[in-house]
Each structure stands twice: as structure tokens, then as C-alpha cells.
């Protein structure tokens, strides 16, 4: 038996975003799994690539995870040979850098993930996709301004 969704749910923006998120997240996990990556690990690689030398604390803040979770994440990426720790700005910090394997992983995944997301987003025409990107960016700016 199929469960009927009440109209109230269909009017809740958060619910609608969550339902779309589930599709995109599941899709991303399917694409990333053969590379031994998760969406969070891939996001971390992209952030380190864009911010070479960032420390674990800054990475954790960018990912909205606590210090312990950031440490576990970086440990996993380091054990996978994708990230290396180098001397940081002081004795208490490490600077994070991608290894050659990390750079290669980003290149291999980026194309497949982009193709996959393009298929999902094809329900919208080019203009609608542009408007959606703009609106999502606007919502994220509000979040970034808070914290």
C-alpha cells in the first residue's frame, strides 16, 4: 500500500528540499562508492584542494562537523593516501594537502558526478536550473552569515 502524502507536506519547503536531497545524496553515494568515497569525504577533498594548507579545525568548520569528527575524517583520508599532513602555522596544527592520489581521485570522480547530477537535474530546463542555483546560493548566504 502506498502512503498518501498530505498537502501540508507538499507545501513545506524543508520537506521538499529534503526529498530532493535524498535523491541527490543517494545518487552521489552510488557514484562515489567505487572510489571508496562518501559525499563528506569528497567534499573534504574539494575543500582541501581549494584551500591547500588549511588545518583540520578550519576544515571541520567548513563541513559543519566537530573537531573529533574532522580528525576521524582526515585520518581516514590520510590512511587512504588521499591527503597528507604537513607542518602547520604553529606546533599545534597540521597543514592539509592533497596527495597525487587525492588529485587523481577528484579528477576521476568530478566528471562522473557531474554527469550523474546532470541527469537528475534534467527534469528542469537550463533557466530553471540557473534560478534554482541562485535561490539555493541565496539561502546558503543567510546560513553563512549566521556562523
mmCIF file of C-alpha atoms in Angstrom:
data_model
loop_
_atom_site.group_PDB
_atom_site.id
_atom_site.type_symbol
_atom_site.label_atom_id
_atom_site.label_comp_id
_atom_site.label_asym_id
_atom_site.label_seq_id
_atom_site.Cartn_x
_atom_site.Cartn_y
_atom_site.Cartn_z
ATOM 1 C CA UNK A 1 0.000 0.000 0.000
ATOM 2 C CA UNK A 2 1.309 3.404 -0.952
ATOM 3 C CA UNK A 3 1.173 6.091 1.756
ATOM 4 C CA UNK A 4 -0.559 9.299 0.729
ATOM 5 C CA UNK A 5 1.349 12.497 1.452
ATOM 6 C CA UNK A 6 -0.804 15.212 2.987
ATOM 7 C CA UNK A 7 -0.924 18.501 1.073
ATOM 8 C CA UNK A 8 0.652 20.187 4.088
ATOM 9 C CA UNK A 9 3.902 18.293 3.461
ATOM 10 C CA UNK A 10 3.904 19.333 -0.167
ATOM 11 C CA UNK A 11 3.760 22.986 0.937
ATOM 12 C CA UNK A 12 6.687 22.719 3.389
ATOM 13 C CA UNK A 13 9.882 23.929 1.732
ATOM 14 C CA UNK A 14 12.092 21.978 4.136
ATOM 15 C CA UNK A 15 10.296 18.755 3.295
ATOM 16 C CA UNK A 16 10.600 19.373 -0.445
ATOM 17 C CA UNK A 17 14.320 20.144 -0.113
ATOM 18 C CA UNK A 18 14.822 17.010 1.997
ATOM 19 C CA UNK A 19 13.119 14.783 -0.592
ATOM 20 C CA UNK A 20 15.310 16.170 -3.394
ATOM 21 C CA UNK A 21 18.352 15.908 -1.131
ATOM 22 C CA UNK A 22 17.666 12.212 -0.608
ATOM 23 C CA UNK A 23 17.669 11.629 -4.385
ATOM 24 C CA UNK A 24 20.877 13.576 -4.932
ATOM 25 C CA UNK A 25 22.603 12.077 -1.880
ATOM 26 C CA UNK A 26 21.736 8.522 -2.907
ATOM 27 C CA UNK A 27 22.948 9.280 -6.408
ATOM 28 C CA UNK A 28 26.221 10.736 -5.110
ATOM 29 C CA UNK A 29 26.812 7.726 -2.853
ATOM 30 C CA UNK A 30 26.325 5.381 -5.825
ATOM 31 C CA UNK A 31 28.812 7.345 -7.932
ATOM 32 C CA UNK A 32 31.385 7.729 -5.125
ATOM 33 C CA UNK A 33 31.273 4.186 -3.712
ATOM 34 C CA UNK A 34 33.554 2.593 -6.348
ATOM 35 C CA UNK A 35 36.195 5.163 -5.363
ATOM 36 C CA UNK A 36 35.884 4.408 -1.650
ATOM 37 C CA UNK A 37 34.467 7.872 -1.030
ATOM 38 C CA UNK A 38 31.369 9.294 0.605
ATOM 39 C CA UNK A 39 29.839 12.714 -0.075
ATOM 40 C CA UNK A 40 31.531 14.120 3.045
ATOM 41 C CA UNK A 41 34.931 12.683 2.105
ATOM 42 C CA UNK A 42 34.636 14.034 -1.444
ATOM 43 C CA UNK A 43 33.563 17.445 -0.134
ATOM 44 C CA UNK A 44 36.576 17.444 2.190
ATOM 45 C CA UNK A 45 38.879 16.671 -0.741
ATOM 46 C CA UNK A 46 37.392 19.543 -2.745
ATOM 47 C CA UNK A 47 37.773 21.921 0.212
ATOM 48 C CA UNK A 48 41.397 20.910 0.777
ATOM 49 C CA UNK A 49 42.071 21.257 -2.946
ATOM 50 C CA UNK A 50 40.635 24.796 -2.898
ATOM 51 C CA UNK A 51 42.413 25.652 0.387
ATOM 52 C CA UNK A 52 45.788 23.882 0.385
ATOM 53 C CA UNK A 53 47.426 24.111 3.781
ATOM 54 C CA UNK A 54 44.171 24.575 5.693
ATOM 55 C CA UNK A 55 44.103 22.975 9.104
ATOM 56 C CA UNK A 56 41.760 20.355 10.481
ATOM 57 C CA UNK A 57 39.800 22.885 12.542
ATOM 58 C CA UNK A 58 39.056 25.078 9.521
ATOM 59 C CA UNK A 59 38.065 22.011 7.518
ATOM 60 C CA UNK A 60 35.731 20.901 10.316
ATOM 61 C CA UNK A 61 34.081 24.331 10.424
ATOM 62 C CA UNK A 62 33.617 24.331 6.639
ATOM 63 C CA UNK A 63 31.966 20.895 6.876
ATOM 64 C CA UNK A 64 29.956 21.805 9.999
ATOM 65 C CA UNK A 65 31.434 18.914 11.995
ATOM 66 C CA UNK A 66 33.081 18.891 15.418
ATOM 67 C CA UNK A 67 36.826 18.528 15.989
ATOM 68 C CA UNK A 68 36.643 14.821 16.719
ATOM 69 C CA UNK A 69 34.702 14.109 13.520
ATOM 70 C CA UNK A 70 37.110 16.258 11.493
ATOM 71 C CA UNK A 71 40.052 14.334 12.949
ATOM 72 C CA UNK A 72 38.468 10.974 12.077
ATOM 73 C CA UNK A 73 37.701 12.223 8.574
ATOM 74 C CA UNK A 74 41.251 13.447 7.973
ATOM 75 C CA UNK A 75 42.694 10.243 9.461
ATOM 76 C CA UNK A 76 40.612 8.220 7.002
ATOM 77 C CA UNK A 77 41.649 10.357 4.037
ATOM 78 C CA UNK A 78 45.281 10.107 5.119
ATOM 79 C CA UNK A 79 45.074 6.317 5.514
ATOM 80 C CA UNK A 80 43.546 6.111 2.032
ATOM 81 C CA UNK A 81 46.559 8.016 0.695
ATOM 82 C CA UNK A 82 44.478 10.970 -0.488
ATOM 83 C CA UNK A 83 45.619 13.627 1.997
ATOM 84 C CA UNK A 84 48.849 14.325 3.827
ATOM 85 C CA UNK A 85 49.570 16.376 6.910
ATOM 86 C CA UNK A 86 52.497 18.780 6.799
ATOM 87 C CA UNK A 87 53.857 21.238 9.344
ATOM 88 C CA UNK A 88 51.263 23.913 10.061
ATOM 89 C CA UNK A 89 51.426 27.555 11.064
ATOM 90 C CA UNK A 90 52.445 26.560 14.607
ATOM 91 C CA UNK A 91 53.407 23.442 16.553
ATOM 92 C CA UNK A 92 49.782 22.582 17.362
ATOM 93 C CA UNK A 93 48.442 22.470 13.818
ATOM 94 C CA UNK A 94 48.953 20.482 10.662
ATOM 95 C CA UNK A 95 48.512 21.841 7.163
ATOM 96 C CA UNK A 96 46.411 19.568 4.976
ATOM 97 C CA UNK A 97 47.401 18.912 1.369
ATOM 98 C CA UNK A 98 46.168 16.536 -1.297
ATOM 99 C CA UNK A 99 48.495 13.798 -2.426
ATOM 100 C CA UNK A 100 48.837 12.949 -6.104
ATOM 101 C CA UNK A 101 46.284 10.190 -5.441
ATOM 102 C CA UNK A 102 43.892 12.751 -3.953
ATOM 103 C CA UNK A 103 44.209 14.977 -7.009
ATOM 104 C CA UNK A 104 43.594 11.967 -9.272
ATOM 105 C CA UNK A 105 40.556 10.907 -7.218
ATOM 106 C CA UNK A 106 38.968 14.337 -7.612
ATOM 107 C CA UNK A 107 39.546 14.279 -11.354
ATOM 108 C CA UNK A 108 38.105 10.773 -11.724
ATOM 109 C CA UNK A 109 35.027 11.470 -9.619
ATOM 110 C CA UNK A 110 34.252 15.012 -10.755
ATOM 111 C CA UNK A 111 33.265 14.020 -14.290
ATOM 112 C CA UNK A 112 31.121 11.062 -13.231
ATOM 113 C CA UNK A 113 29.365 13.007 -10.502
ATOM 114 C CA UNK A 114 28.698 15.934 -12.833
ATOM 115 C CA UNK A 115 27.226 13.615 -15.486
ATOM 116 C CA UNK A 116 25.072 11.914 -12.884
ATOM 117 C CA UNK A 117 23.774 15.166 -11.390
ATOM 118 C CA UNK A 118 23.073 16.500 -14.877
ATOM 119 C CA UNK A 119 20.768 13.528 -15.440
ATOM 120 C CA UNK A 120 18.932 14.199 -12.170
ATOM 121 C CA UNK A 121 18.624 17.916 -12.862
ATOM 122 C CA UNK A 122 17.371 17.313 -16.408
ATOM 123 C CA UNK A 123 13.838 17.487 -15.030
ATOM 124 C CA UNK A 124 14.474 21.248 -15.073
ATOM 125 C CA UNK A 125 15.348 23.273 -18.158
ATOM 126 C CA UNK A 126 18.549 25.343 -18.232
ATOM 127 C CA UNK A 127 16.841 28.513 -16.990
ATOM 128 C CA UNK A 128 15.139 26.674 -14.126
ATOM 129 C CA UNK A 129 18.459 25.128 -13.101
ATOM 130 C CA UNK A 130 20.067 28.574 -13.078
ATOM 131 C CA UNK A 131 17.239 30.012 -10.964
ATOM 132 C CA UNK A 132 17.429 27.074 -8.540
ATOM 133 C CA UNK A 133 21.211 27.504 -8.173
ATOM 134 C CA UNK A 134 20.706 31.206 -7.494
ATOM 135 C CA UNK A 135 17.994 30.609 -4.900
ATOM 136 C CA UNK A 136 19.984 27.901 -3.121
ATOM 137 C CA UNK A 137 23.036 30.188 -3.039
ATOM 138 C CA UNK A 138 20.867 32.917 -1.520
ATOM 139 C CA UNK A 139 19.660 30.558 1.211
ATOM 140 C CA UNK A 140 23.224 29.451 1.908
ATOM 141 C CA UNK A 141 24.461 33.044 2.204
ATOM 142 C CA UNK A 142 21.995 33.518 5.036
ATOM 143 C CA UNK A 143 23.372 30.404 6.732
ATOM 144 C CA UNK A 144 26.969 31.544 6.224
ATOM 145 C CA UNK A 145 26.177 34.972 7.666
ATOM 146 C CA UNK A 146 24.948 33.333 10.889
ATOM 147 C CA UNK A 147 28.024 31.325 11.546
#
